[in-house]
mmCIF file of C-alpha atoms in Angstrom:
data_model
loop_
_atom_site.group_PDB
_atom_site.id
_atom_site.type_symbol
_atom_site.label_atom_id
_atom_site.label_comp_id
_atom_site.label_asym_id
_atom_site.label_seq_id
_atom_site.Cartn_x
_atom_site.Cartn_y
_atom_site.Cartn_z
ATOM 1 C CA UNK A 144 -49.797 -9.697 -114.976
ATOM 2 C CA UNK A 145 -48.548 -12.987 -113.567
ATOM 3 C CA UNK A 146 -46.816 -13.183 -110.212
ATOM 4 C CA UNK A 147 -43.133 -13.931 -110.429
ATOM 5 C CA UNK A 148 -43.692 -16.650 -107.797
ATOM 6 C CA UNK A 149 -46.373 -18.449 -109.809
ATOM 7 C CA UNK A 150 -46.371 -20.640 -112.875
ATOM 8 C CA UNK A 151 -49.061 -22.207 -115.049
ATOM 9 C CA UNK A 152 -48.147 -25.618 -113.585
ATOM 10 C CA UNK A 153 -48.331 -24.450 -109.954
ATOM 11 C CA UNK A 154 -50.345 -21.231 -109.656
ATOM 12 C CA UNK A 155 -50.699 -21.117 -105.855
ATOM 13 C CA UNK A 156 -47.150 -20.526 -104.663
ATOM 14 C CA UNK A 157 -47.822 -16.887 -103.727
ATOM 15 C CA UNK A 158 -49.893 -18.244 -100.836
ATOM 16 C CA UNK A 159 -46.815 -20.003 -99.477
ATOM 17 C CA UNK A 160 -44.880 -16.743 -99.361
ATOM 18 C CA UNK A 161 -47.849 -15.079 -97.690
ATOM 19 C CA UNK A 162 -48.106 -17.814 -95.045
ATOM 20 C CA UNK A 163 -44.394 -17.620 -94.248
ATOM 21 C CA UNK A 164 -44.211 -13.829 -94.202
ATOM 22 C CA UNK A 165 -47.299 -13.282 -92.059
ATOM 23 C CA UNK A 166 -46.386 -16.001 -89.545
ATOM 24 C CA UNK A 167 -43.026 -14.253 -89.139
ATOM 25 C CA UNK A 168 -44.268 -10.679 -88.897
ATOM 26 C CA UNK A 169 -47.238 -11.559 -86.656
ATOM 27 C CA UNK A 170 -45.098 -12.069 -83.560
ATOM 28 C CA UNK A 171 -41.385 -11.860 -84.325
ATOM 29 C CA UNK A 172 -39.117 -11.430 -81.299
ATOM 30 C CA UNK A 173 -35.393 -10.962 -80.787
ATOM 31 C CA UNK A 174 -33.312 -11.848 -77.745
ATOM 32 C CA UNK A 175 -35.925 -13.759 -75.718
ATOM 33 C CA UNK A 176 -36.314 -17.219 -74.191
ATOM 34 C CA UNK A 177 -33.757 -19.739 -75.543
ATOM 35 C CA UNK A 178 -31.929 -16.994 -77.439
ATOM 36 C CA UNK A 179 -30.796 -15.519 -74.120
ATOM 37 C CA UNK A 180 -28.344 -18.393 -73.680
ATOM 38 C CA UNK A 181 -27.597 -18.863 -77.391
ATOM 39 C CA UNK A 182 -26.757 -15.303 -78.437
ATOM 40 C CA UNK A 183 -23.692 -14.905 -76.152
ATOM 41 C CA UNK A 184 -22.146 -17.973 -77.811
ATOM 42 C CA UNK A 185 -22.789 -16.497 -81.268
ATOM 43 C CA UNK A 186 -21.381 -13.130 -80.214
ATOM 44 C CA UNK A 187 -18.213 -14.808 -78.888
ATOM 45 C CA UNK A 188 -17.656 -16.423 -82.300
ATOM 46 C CA UNK A 189 -18.147 -13.011 -83.894
ATOM 47 C CA UNK A 190 -15.753 -11.332 -81.459
ATOM 48 C CA UNK A 191 -13.155 -13.332 -79.521
ATOM 49 C CA UNK A 192 -13.006 -10.598 -76.872
ATOM 50 C CA UNK A 193 -16.731 -10.669 -76.093
ATOM 51 C CA UNK A 194 -17.234 -11.213 -72.319
ATOM 52 C CA UNK A 195 -13.700 -12.569 -72.023
ATOM 53 C CA UNK A 196 -14.012 -13.413 -68.311
ATOM 54 C CA UNK A 197 -17.520 -14.829 -68.350
ATOM 55 C CA UNK A 198 -17.646 -18.448 -67.178
ATOM 56 C CA UNK A 199 -20.742 -19.439 -69.189
ATOM 57 C CA UNK A 200 -19.478 -17.970 -72.456
ATOM 58 C CA UNK A 201 -16.005 -19.467 -72.013
ATOM 59 C CA UNK A 202 -17.458 -22.892 -71.259
ATOM 60 C CA UNK A 203 -19.911 -22.691 -74.175
ATOM 61 C CA UNK A 204 -17.175 -21.769 -76.648
ATOM 62 C CA UNK A 205 -15.956 -25.369 -76.539
ATOM 63 C CA UNK A 206 -17.589 -27.935 -78.797
ATOM 64 C CA UNK A 207 -21.200 -28.693 -77.924
ATOM 65 C CA UNK A 208 -24.638 -29.370 -79.447
ATOM 66 C CA UNK A 209 -25.020 -25.752 -80.623
ATOM 67 C CA UNK A 210 -21.475 -25.312 -81.962
ATOM 68 C CA UNK A 211 -22.246 -25.418 -85.704
ATOM 69 C CA UNK A 212 -25.460 -23.439 -85.239
ATOM 70 C CA UNK A 213 -23.561 -20.670 -83.459
ATOM 71 C CA UNK A 214 -20.808 -20.696 -86.083
ATOM 72 C CA UNK A 215 -23.407 -20.538 -88.849
ATOM 73 C CA UNK A 216 -25.135 -17.478 -87.350
ATOM 74 C CA UNK A 217 -21.815 -15.832 -86.533
ATOM 75 C CA UNK A 218 -20.741 -16.123 -90.186
ATOM 76 C CA UNK A 219 -23.871 -14.420 -91.470
ATOM 77 C CA UNK A 220 -23.907 -12.035 -88.528
ATOM 78 C CA UNK A 221 -20.564 -10.664 -89.656
ATOM 79 C CA UNK A 222 -21.879 -10.262 -93.204
ATOM 80 C CA UNK A 223 -25.278 -8.620 -92.648
ATOM 81 C CA UNK A 224 -25.547 -8.038 -88.905
ATOM 82 C CA UNK A 225 -26.807 -10.509 -86.329
ATOM 83 C CA UNK A 226 -30.254 -8.941 -85.914
ATOM 84 C CA UNK A 227 -30.938 -9.096 -89.657
ATOM 85 C CA UNK A 228 -29.497 -12.612 -89.939
ATOM 86 C CA UNK A 229 -31.818 -13.933 -87.214
ATOM 87 C CA UNK A 230 -34.865 -12.342 -88.828
ATOM 88 C CA UNK A 231 -33.887 -13.574 -92.295
ATOM 89 C CA UNK A 232 -33.471 -17.206 -91.220
ATOM 90 C CA UNK A 233 -36.683 -17.087 -89.186
ATOM 91 C CA UNK A 234 -38.473 -16.005 -92.360
ATOM 92 C CA UNK A 235 -36.704 -18.672 -94.417
ATOM 93 C CA UNK A 236 -37.670 -21.366 -91.886
ATOM 94 C CA UNK A 237 -41.331 -20.284 -91.924
ATOM 95 C CA UNK A 238 -41.521 -20.110 -95.709
ATOM 96 C CA UNK A 239 -39.750 -23.481 -95.868
ATOM 97 C CA UNK A 240 -42.257 -25.017 -93.463
ATOM 98 C CA UNK A 241 -45.190 -23.663 -95.473
ATOM 99 C CA UNK A 242 -43.636 -24.917 -98.719
ATOM 100 C CA UNK A 243 -42.874 -28.438 -97.419
ATOM 101 C CA UNK A 244 -46.412 -28.720 -96.027
ATOM 102 C CA UNK A 245 -47.812 -27.557 -99.372
ATOM 103 C CA UNK A 246 -45.783 -30.103 -101.328
ATOM 104 C CA UNK A 247 -46.615 -32.879 -98.858
ATOM 105 C CA UNK A 248 -50.339 -32.176 -99.150
ATOM 106 C CA UNK A 249 -50.122 -32.249 -102.943
ATOM 107 C CA UNK A 250 -48.190 -35.508 -102.805
ATOM 108 C CA UNK A 251 -50.775 -37.104 -100.536
ATOM 109 C CA UNK A 252 -53.843 -36.104 -102.580
ATOM 110 C CA UNK A 253 -52.434 -35.147 -105.993
ATOM 111 C CA UNK A 254 -55.786 -34.892 -107.786
ATOM 112 C CA UNK A 255 -57.260 -32.278 -105.419
ATOM 113 C CA UNK A 256 -56.401 -28.679 -106.278
ATOM 114 C CA UNK A 257 -56.474 -27.409 -102.696
ATOM 115 C CA UNK A 258 -54.917 -30.342 -100.823
ATOM 116 C CA UNK A 259 -51.515 -28.665 -100.603
ATOM 117 C CA UNK A 260 -52.871 -25.237 -99.741
ATOM 118 C CA UNK A 261 -55.149 -26.571 -97.025
ATOM 119 C CA UNK A 262 -52.318 -28.622 -95.522
ATOM 120 C CA UNK A 263 -50.024 -25.582 -95.518
ATOM 121 C CA UNK A 264 -52.698 -23.275 -94.093
ATOM 122 C CA UNK A 265 -53.544 -25.665 -91.252
ATOM 123 C CA UNK A 266 -49.889 -26.195 -90.360
ATOM 124 C CA UNK A 267 -49.246 -22.443 -90.265
ATOM 125 C CA UNK A 268 -52.386 -21.870 -88.167
ATOM 126 C CA UNK A 269 -51.226 -24.072 -85.292
ATOM 127 C CA UNK A 270 -47.660 -23.411 -84.170
ATOM 128 C CA UNK A 271 -47.778 -25.055 -80.732
ATOM 129 C CA UNK A 272 -48.245 -28.571 -79.464
ATOM 130 C CA UNK A 273 -48.807 -28.838 -75.737
ATOM 131 C CA UNK A 274 -47.304 -32.251 -74.936
ATOM 132 C CA UNK A 275 -43.613 -31.823 -74.205
ATOM 133 C CA UNK A 276 -43.987 -28.034 -74.078
ATOM 134 C CA UNK A 277 -41.373 -27.115 -76.664
ATOM 135 C CA UNK A 278 -42.871 -28.972 -79.625
ATOM 136 C CA UNK A 279 -43.465 -26.097 -82.008
ATOM 137 C CA UNK A 280 -43.721 -26.138 -85.765
ATOM 138 C CA UNK A 281 -42.952 -22.467 -86.090
ATOM 139 C CA UNK A 282 -41.906 -19.859 -83.580
ATOM 140 C CA UNK A 283 -41.647 -16.111 -83.048
ATOM 141 C CA UNK A 284 -37.850 -16.346 -82.652
ATOM 142 C CA UNK A 285 -35.066 -18.386 -84.237
ATOM 143 C CA UNK A 286 -33.735 -21.525 -82.550
ATOM 144 C CA UNK A 287 -31.827 -24.550 -83.892
ATOM 145 C CA UNK A 288 -35.072 -26.540 -83.817
ATOM 146 C CA UNK A 289 -36.921 -23.966 -85.901
ATOM 147 C CA UNK A 290 -34.068 -23.697 -88.410
ATOM 148 C CA UNK A 291 -34.141 -27.414 -89.185
ATOM 149 C CA UNK A 292 -37.923 -27.955 -89.051
ATOM 150 C CA UNK A 293 -38.413 -27.704 -92.849
ATOM 151 C CA UNK A 294 -35.583 -30.214 -93.327
ATOM 152 C CA UNK A 295 -36.898 -32.888 -90.964
ATOM 153 C CA UNK A 296 -40.439 -32.546 -92.301
ATOM 154 C CA UNK A 297 -39.102 -32.787 -95.848
ATOM 155 C CA UNK A 298 -37.490 -36.078 -94.747
ATOM 156 C CA UNK A 299 -40.902 -37.366 -93.603
ATOM 157 C CA UNK A 300 -42.512 -36.232 -96.870
ATOM 158 C CA UNK A 301 -39.838 -37.936 -98.977
ATOM 159 C CA UNK A 302 -40.168 -41.026 -96.797
ATOM 160 C CA UNK A 303 -43.761 -41.707 -97.734
ATOM 161 C CA UNK A 304 -42.810 -41.071 -101.368
ATOM 162 C CA UNK A 305 -40.180 -43.796 -101.054
ATOM 163 C CA UNK A 306 -37.223 -41.508 -101.878
ATOM 164 C CA UNK A 307 -34.930 -42.699 -99.109
ATOM 165 C CA UNK A 308 -31.646 -41.173 -100.263
ATOM 166 C CA UNK A 309 -33.360 -37.799 -100.161
ATOM 167 C CA UNK A 310 -34.545 -38.669 -96.645
ATOM 168 C CA UNK A 311 -30.927 -39.214 -95.646
ATOM 169 C CA UNK A 312 -29.820 -35.899 -97.157
ATOM 170 C CA UNK A 313 -32.568 -33.818 -95.535
ATOM 171 C CA UNK A 314 -32.239 -35.479 -92.125
ATOM 172 C CA UNK A 315 -28.452 -35.433 -92.409
ATOM 173 C CA UNK A 316 -28.346 -31.689 -93.084
ATOM 174 C CA UNK A 317 -30.662 -31.182 -90.101
ATOM 175 C CA UNK A 318 -28.352 -33.248 -87.883
ATOM 176 C CA UNK A 319 -25.508 -30.786 -88.444
ATOM 177 C CA UNK A 320 -27.423 -28.120 -86.503
ATOM 178 C CA UNK A 321 -29.457 -30.432 -84.247
ATOM 179 C CA UNK A 322 -27.845 -33.846 -84.253
ATOM 180 C CA UNK A 323 -30.417 -35.703 -82.157
ATOM 181 C CA UNK A 324 -33.514 -34.386 -83.906
ATOM 182 C CA UNK A 325 -32.020 -34.997 -87.333
ATOM 183 C CA UNK A 326 -30.918 -38.554 -86.558
ATOM 184 C CA UNK A 327 -34.117 -39.491 -84.724
ATOM 185 C CA UNK A 328 -36.283 -38.301 -87.596
ATOM 186 C CA UNK A 329 -34.093 -39.877 -90.247
ATOM 187 C CA UNK A 330 -33.970 -43.323 -88.665
ATOM 188 C CA UNK A 331 -37.694 -43.331 -87.837
ATOM 189 C CA UNK A 332 -38.495 -42.613 -91.501
ATOM 190 C CA UNK A 333 -35.936 -45.113 -92.781
ATOM 191 C CA UNK A 334 -37.375 -47.635 -90.325
ATOM 192 C CA UNK A 335 -40.797 -47.139 -91.917
ATOM 193 C CA UNK A 336 -39.308 -47.785 -95.320
ATOM 194 C CA UNK A 337 -37.552 -50.888 -94.035
ATOM 195 C CA UNK A 338 -40.829 -52.362 -92.757
ATOM 196 C CA UNK A 339 -42.632 -51.591 -96.031
ATOM 197 C CA UNK A 340 -39.815 -53.122 -98.068
ATOM 198 C CA UNK A 341 -39.811 -56.273 -95.909
ATOM 199 C CA UNK A 342 -43.602 -56.510 -96.191
ATOM 200 C CA UNK A 343 -43.419 -56.226 -99.985
ATOM 201 C CA UNK A 344 -40.226 -58.324 -100.269
ATOM 202 C CA UNK A 345 -38.560 -55.485 -102.161
ATOM 203 C CA UNK A 346 -34.833 -56.251 -101.986
ATOM 204 C CA UNK A 347 -33.874 -53.303 -104.193
ATOM 205 C CA UNK A 348 -35.493 -50.830 -101.811
ATOM 206 C CA UNK A 349 -33.842 -52.574 -98.848
ATOM 207 C CA UNK A 350 -30.468 -51.929 -100.466
ATOM 208 C CA UNK A 351 -31.288 -48.259 -101.012
ATOM 209 C CA UNK A 352 -32.404 -47.912 -97.379
ATOM 210 C CA UNK A 353 -29.148 -49.498 -96.217
ATOM 211 C CA UNK A 354 -27.138 -46.980 -98.255
ATOM 212 C CA UNK A 355 -29.356 -44.168 -96.976
ATOM 213 C CA UNK A 356 -28.649 -45.245 -93.397
ATOM 214 C CA UNK A 357 -24.899 -45.110 -94.054
ATOM 215 C CA UNK A 358 -25.283 -41.672 -95.671
ATOM 216 C CA UNK A 359 -27.250 -40.357 -92.700
ATOM 217 C CA UNK A 360 -24.637 -41.710 -90.292
ATOM 218 C CA UNK A 361 -21.863 -39.987 -92.226
ATOM 219 C CA UNK A 362 -23.662 -36.652 -91.924
ATOM 220 C CA UNK A 363 -23.689 -37.041 -88.141
ATOM 221 C CA UNK A 364 -19.964 -37.730 -87.768
ATOM 222 C CA UNK A 365 -18.830 -34.057 -87.596
ATOM 223 C CA UNK A 366 -21.056 -33.658 -84.555
ATOM 224 C CA UNK A 367 -20.982 -37.064 -82.879
ATOM 225 C CA UNK A 368 -17.229 -37.747 -83.032
ATOM 226 C CA UNK A 369 -16.139 -34.573 -81.186
ATOM 227 C CA UNK A 370 -19.031 -34.949 -78.742
ATOM 228 C CA UNK A 371 -18.119 -38.540 -77.863
ATOM 229 C CA UNK A 372 -14.564 -37.419 -77.086
ATOM 230 C CA UNK A 373 -15.748 -34.997 -74.401
ATOM 231 C CA UNK A 374 -15.043 -36.443 -70.951
ATOM 232 C CA UNK A 375 -18.136 -36.917 -68.798
ATOM 233 C CA UNK A 376 -18.032 -34.684 -65.718
ATOM 234 C CA UNK A 377 -21.258 -36.038 -64.174
ATOM 235 C CA UNK A 378 -22.387 -39.544 -63.395
ATOM 236 C CA UNK A 379 -25.568 -40.716 -65.135
ATOM 237 C CA UNK A 380 -27.877 -40.308 -62.140
ATOM 238 C CA UNK A 381 -26.748 -36.735 -61.464
ATOM 239 C CA UNK A 382 -27.012 -35.852 -65.160
ATOM 240 C CA UNK A 383 -30.606 -37.123 -65.352
ATOM 241 C CA UNK A 384 -31.581 -35.395 -62.115
ATOM 242 C CA UNK A 385 -30.268 -32.045 -63.340
ATOM 243 C CA UNK A 386 -31.476 -32.020 -66.939
ATOM 244 C CA UNK A 387 -34.798 -33.847 -66.547
ATOM 245 C CA UNK A 388 -35.981 -33.123 -63.025
ATOM 246 C CA UNK A 389 -34.382 -29.774 -62.195
ATOM 247 C CA UNK A 390 -33.967 -27.824 -65.448
ATOM 248 C CA UNK A 391 -36.500 -29.132 -67.971
ATOM 249 C CA UNK A 392 -39.237 -31.332 -66.465
ATOM 250 C CA UNK A 393 -41.665 -29.754 -68.969
ATOM 251 C CA UNK A 394 -39.610 -31.331 -71.777
ATOM 252 C CA UNK A 395 -38.590 -34.691 -70.320
ATOM 253 C CA UNK A 396 -41.132 -35.883 -67.735
ATOM 254 C CA UNK A 397 -44.553 -37.010 -68.997
ATOM 255 C CA UNK A 398 -45.757 -37.240 -65.396
ATOM 256 C CA UNK A 399 -45.098 -33.500 -65.173
ATOM 257 C CA UNK A 400 -46.455 -32.137 -68.432
ATOM 258 C CA UNK A 401 -49.298 -34.637 -68.838
ATOM 259 C CA UNK A 402 -50.663 -33.441 -65.505
ATOM 260 C CA UNK A 403 -50.713 -29.874 -66.862
ATOM 261 C CA UNK A 404 -52.235 -31.162 -70.108
ATOM 262 C CA UNK A 405 -55.333 -32.446 -68.287
ATOM 263 C CA UNK A 406 -56.318 -28.872 -67.439
ATOM 264 C CA UNK A 407 -55.138 -27.279 -70.702
ATOM 265 C CA UNK A 408 -57.815 -25.884 -73.022
ATOM 266 C CA UNK A 409 -55.383 -26.192 -75.941
ATOM 267 C CA UNK A 410 -55.535 -29.955 -75.527
ATOM 268 C CA UNK A 411 -58.875 -30.349 -77.285
ATOM 269 C CA UNK A 412 -57.658 -30.234 -80.854
ATOM 270 C CA UNK A 413 -54.705 -32.531 -80.065
ATOM 271 C CA UNK A 414 -57.010 -35.162 -78.587
ATOM 272 C CA UNK A 415 -59.461 -35.037 -81.452
ATOM 273 C CA UNK A 416 -56.623 -34.837 -83.925
ATOM 274 C CA UNK A 417 -55.330 -38.217 -82.815
ATOM 275 C CA UNK A 418 -58.841 -39.673 -83.055
ATOM 276 C CA UNK A 419 -59.089 -38.261 -86.577
ATOM 277 C CA UNK A 420 -55.799 -39.879 -87.580
ATOM 278 C CA UNK A 421 -57.037 -43.274 -86.437
ATOM 279 C CA UNK A 422 -60.304 -42.621 -88.256
ATOM 280 C CA UNK A 423 -58.410 -41.917 -91.473
ATOM 281 C CA UNK A 424 -56.475 -45.147 -91.135
ATOM 282 C CA UNK A 425 -59.615 -47.193 -90.527
ATOM 283 C CA UNK A 426 -61.267 -45.661 -93.584
ATOM 284 C CA UNK A 427 -58.101 -46.233 -95.556
ATOM 285 C CA UNK A 428 -59.755 -47.651 -98.665
ATOM 286 C CA UNK A 429 -61.421 -44.344 -99.297
ATOM 287 C CA UNK A 430 -58.360 -42.271 -98.447
ATOM 288 C CA UNK A 431 -55.416 -44.321 -99.651
ATOM 289 C CA UNK A 432 -57.200 -46.152 -102.441
ATOM 290 C CA UNK A 433 -55.127 -48.988 -103.835
ATOM 291 C CA UNK A 434 -51.846 -47.603 -102.460
ATOM 292 C CA UNK A 435 -51.224 -50.353 -99.908
ATOM 293 C CA UNK A 436 -47.597 -49.358 -99.402
ATOM 294 C CA UNK A 437 -48.741 -45.891 -98.276
ATOM 295 C CA UNK A 438 -51.149 -47.456 -95.806
ATOM 296 C CA UNK A 439 -48.397 -49.695 -94.398
ATOM 297 C CA UNK A 440 -46.038 -46.741 -94.187
ATOM 298 C CA UNK A 441 -48.478 -44.618 -92.157
ATOM 299 C CA UNK A 442 -49.271 -47.473 -89.788
ATOM 300 C CA UNK A 443 -45.561 -48.114 -89.225
ATOM 301 C CA UNK A 444 -44.817 -44.432 -88.730
ATOM 302 C CA UNK A 445 -47.548 -44.213 -86.082
ATOM 303 C CA UNK A 446 -46.237 -47.312 -84.306
ATOM 304 C CA UNK A 447 -42.651 -46.023 -84.234
ATOM 305 C CA UNK A 448 -43.746 -42.658 -82.865
ATOM 306 C CA UNK A 449 -45.744 -44.381 -80.124
ATOM 307 C CA UNK A 450 -42.769 -46.604 -79.290
ATOM 308 C CA UNK A 451 -40.516 -43.536 -79.068
ATOM 309 C CA UNK A 452 -42.974 -41.878 -76.669
ATOM 310 C CA UNK A 453 -43.087 -45.011 -74.512
ATOM 311 C CA UNK A 454 -39.280 -45.191 -74.428
ATOM 312 C CA UNK A 455 -39.082 -41.479 -73.600
ATOM 313 C CA UNK A 456 -41.301 -42.134 -70.595
ATOM 314 C CA UNK A 457 -40.152 -45.548 -69.327
ATOM 315 C CA UNK A 458 -36.389 -44.994 -69.712
ATOM 316 C CA UNK A 459 -36.487 -41.600 -68.053
ATOM 317 C CA UNK A 460 -38.911 -42.013 -65.177
ATOM 318 C CA UNK A 461 -38.938 -45.744 -64.379
ATOM 319 C CA UNK A 462 -35.633 -47.137 -65.597
ATOM 320 C CA UNK A 463 -33.476 -44.015 -66.025
ATOM 321 C CA UNK A 464 -31.079 -44.123 -68.952
ATOM 322 C CA UNK A 465 -28.691 -41.354 -69.880
ATOM 323 C CA UNK A 466 -29.005 -42.257 -73.574
ATOM 324 C CA UNK A 467 -32.812 -42.070 -73.674
ATOM 325 C CA UNK A 468 -32.882 -38.944 -71.512
ATOM 326 C CA UNK A 469 -30.463 -37.192 -73.835
ATOM 327 C CA UNK A 470 -32.569 -38.242 -76.835
ATOM 328 C CA UNK A 471 -35.618 -36.327 -75.477
ATOM 329 C CA UNK A 472 -37.882 -38.584 -77.504
ATOM 330 C CA UNK A 473 -41.128 -36.755 -76.822
ATOM 331 C CA UNK A 474 -40.021 -34.157 -79.367
ATOM 332 C CA UNK A 475 -40.874 -36.582 -82.195
ATOM 333 C CA UNK A 476 -44.531 -36.014 -81.369
ATOM 334 C CA UNK A 477 -44.017 -32.872 -83.442
ATOM 335 C CA UNK A 478 -43.710 -35.064 -86.545
ATOM 336 C CA UNK A 479 -46.995 -36.738 -85.662
ATOM 337 C CA UNK A 480 -48.743 -33.386 -85.259
ATOM 338 C CA UNK A 481 -47.526 -32.199 -88.653
ATOM 339 C CA UNK A 482 -48.670 -35.403 -90.329
ATOM 340 C CA UNK A 483 -52.099 -35.042 -88.719
ATOM 341 C CA UNK A 484 -52.499 -31.574 -90.177
ATOM 342 C CA UNK A 485 -51.333 -32.625 -93.642
ATOM 343 C CA UNK A 486 -53.774 -35.559 -93.574
ATOM 344 C CA UNK A 487 -56.553 -33.263 -92.410
ATOM 345 C CA UNK A 488 -55.865 -30.777 -95.195
ATOM 346 C CA UNK A 489 -55.843 -33.565 -97.754
ATOM 347 C CA UNK A 490 -59.034 -35.069 -96.392
ATOM 348 C CA UNK A 491 -60.908 -31.774 -96.401
ATOM 349 C CA UNK A 492 -59.739 -30.988 -99.922
ATOM 350 C CA UNK A 493 -61.798 -33.920 -101.215
ATOM 351 C CA UNK A 494 -65.037 -32.326 -100.040
ATOM 352 C CA UNK A 495 -64.783 -28.554 -99.817
ATOM 353 C CA UNK A 496 -65.660 -26.024 -102.453
ATOM 354 C CA UNK A 497 -63.356 -23.313 -103.703
ATOM 355 C CA UNK A 498 -65.178 -20.620 -101.726
ATOM 356 C CA UNK A 499 -64.682 -22.497 -98.452
ATOM 357 C CA UNK A 500 -60.958 -22.924 -99.132
ATOM 358 C CA UNK A 501 -60.618 -19.169 -99.621
ATOM 359 C CA UNK A 502 -62.362 -18.596 -96.267
ATOM 360 C CA UNK A 503 -59.804 -20.839 -94.513
ATOM 361 C CA UNK A 504 -56.905 -18.957 -96.093
ATOM 362 C CA UNK A 505 -58.536 -15.696 -95.076
ATOM 363 C CA UNK A 506 -58.910 -16.877 -91.483
ATOM 364 C CA UNK A 507 -55.225 -17.751 -91.415
ATOM 365 C CA UNK A 508 -54.233 -14.334 -92.710
ATOM 366 C CA UNK A 509 -56.404 -12.641 -90.073
ATOM 367 C CA UNK A 510 -55.712 -14.948 -87.100
ATOM 368 C CA UNK A 511 -52.518 -16.931 -87.761
ATOM 369 C CA UNK A 512 -52.164 -18.119 -84.142
ATOM 370 C CA UNK A 513 -55.774 -18.633 -83.096
ATOM 371 C CA UNK A 514 -57.405 -21.067 -85.499
ATOM 372 C CA UNK A 515 -56.150 -24.156 -83.639
ATOM 373 C CA UNK A 516 -58.918 -24.374 -81.000
ATOM 374 C CA UNK A 517 -61.576 -23.898 -83.708
ATOM 375 C CA UNK A 518 -60.153 -26.760 -85.770
ATOM 376 C CA UNK A 519 -60.099 -28.915 -82.623
ATOM 377 C CA UNK A 520 -63.774 -28.323 -81.983
ATOM 378 C CA UNK A 521 -64.647 -29.185 -85.589
ATOM 379 C CA UNK A 522 -62.569 -32.356 -85.863
ATOM 380 C CA UNK A 523 -65.074 -34.758 -84.244
ATOM 381 C CA UNK A 524 -67.697 -33.724 -86.788
ATOM 382 C CA UNK A 525 -65.583 -34.319 -89.915
#
């Protein structure tokens, strides 16, 4: 009897549901960490009388970065209950992440049966990325970042396929719930396409990218226009001191979290992962074949990510800028991590046997959060 989630053309989709379900059930939590400050806002939108005299809730009810996210959860919270809504969208985000990784792996190495499955399995084995602290691909609780992760990664996937209007739609939808992350991802990917089109003198693609940029900007208007109308209550220096140095140095200050990284055992696989990515690029003839535009795209993507990291360091710690501090550019390292894992899955799929692939899937099912250090140890020997 065939699975309802499978088809003769794509017989492995049941694995995607398994990856998403197990990564959700393995450590799901409600009402912890960032949700502590987000849930009161959602509950106020569900009930206007909730904590009527609370300063934080009253201040947060006004328009802000989490306004549409809170309204979205409040709508479904009224329909099915907030607890169930949070669990449901956590599951949807995890399944979406597994599915996008699967499709991206298949797109990268289309002739290898297990390229998509290996990419998806590796992504779902390694939720955390140490640099910048909060850079997670999937999480045990729902946040705006987790909700939009499948969308921004789908934008990256469609970018290397050259489908730039789809990039704008995916990144634009993400920007509704997380305006900065959606816009940053969208314009990085469109920037890659722009460089490739210039390199190949492809005027038609340049026109499509221009239209995609306009489309992405239009998606951001419902968030950016009201936000820009809010009067600043703090000068730039005070704002940077509070958000970067007092509240979230583990997100904004490389001098802070890189110092912790030096003594972090979880740093091994990240270090070797970056070496592997460079190795792939230098052996590009074997990996990319004759697809020169793909090679150019990956080089450009890497360069733009590195530039964003430099800007997120220099314009926060050495020449403080409110704009660059607000952008929190070190979060885009998450895109780089995901691409590393998809490349690794595609690369391995060219060499492994079916039995070995099944062992990797089995390890994920048994230890969904603990395969990362093992992969890091193995990377130098690939």
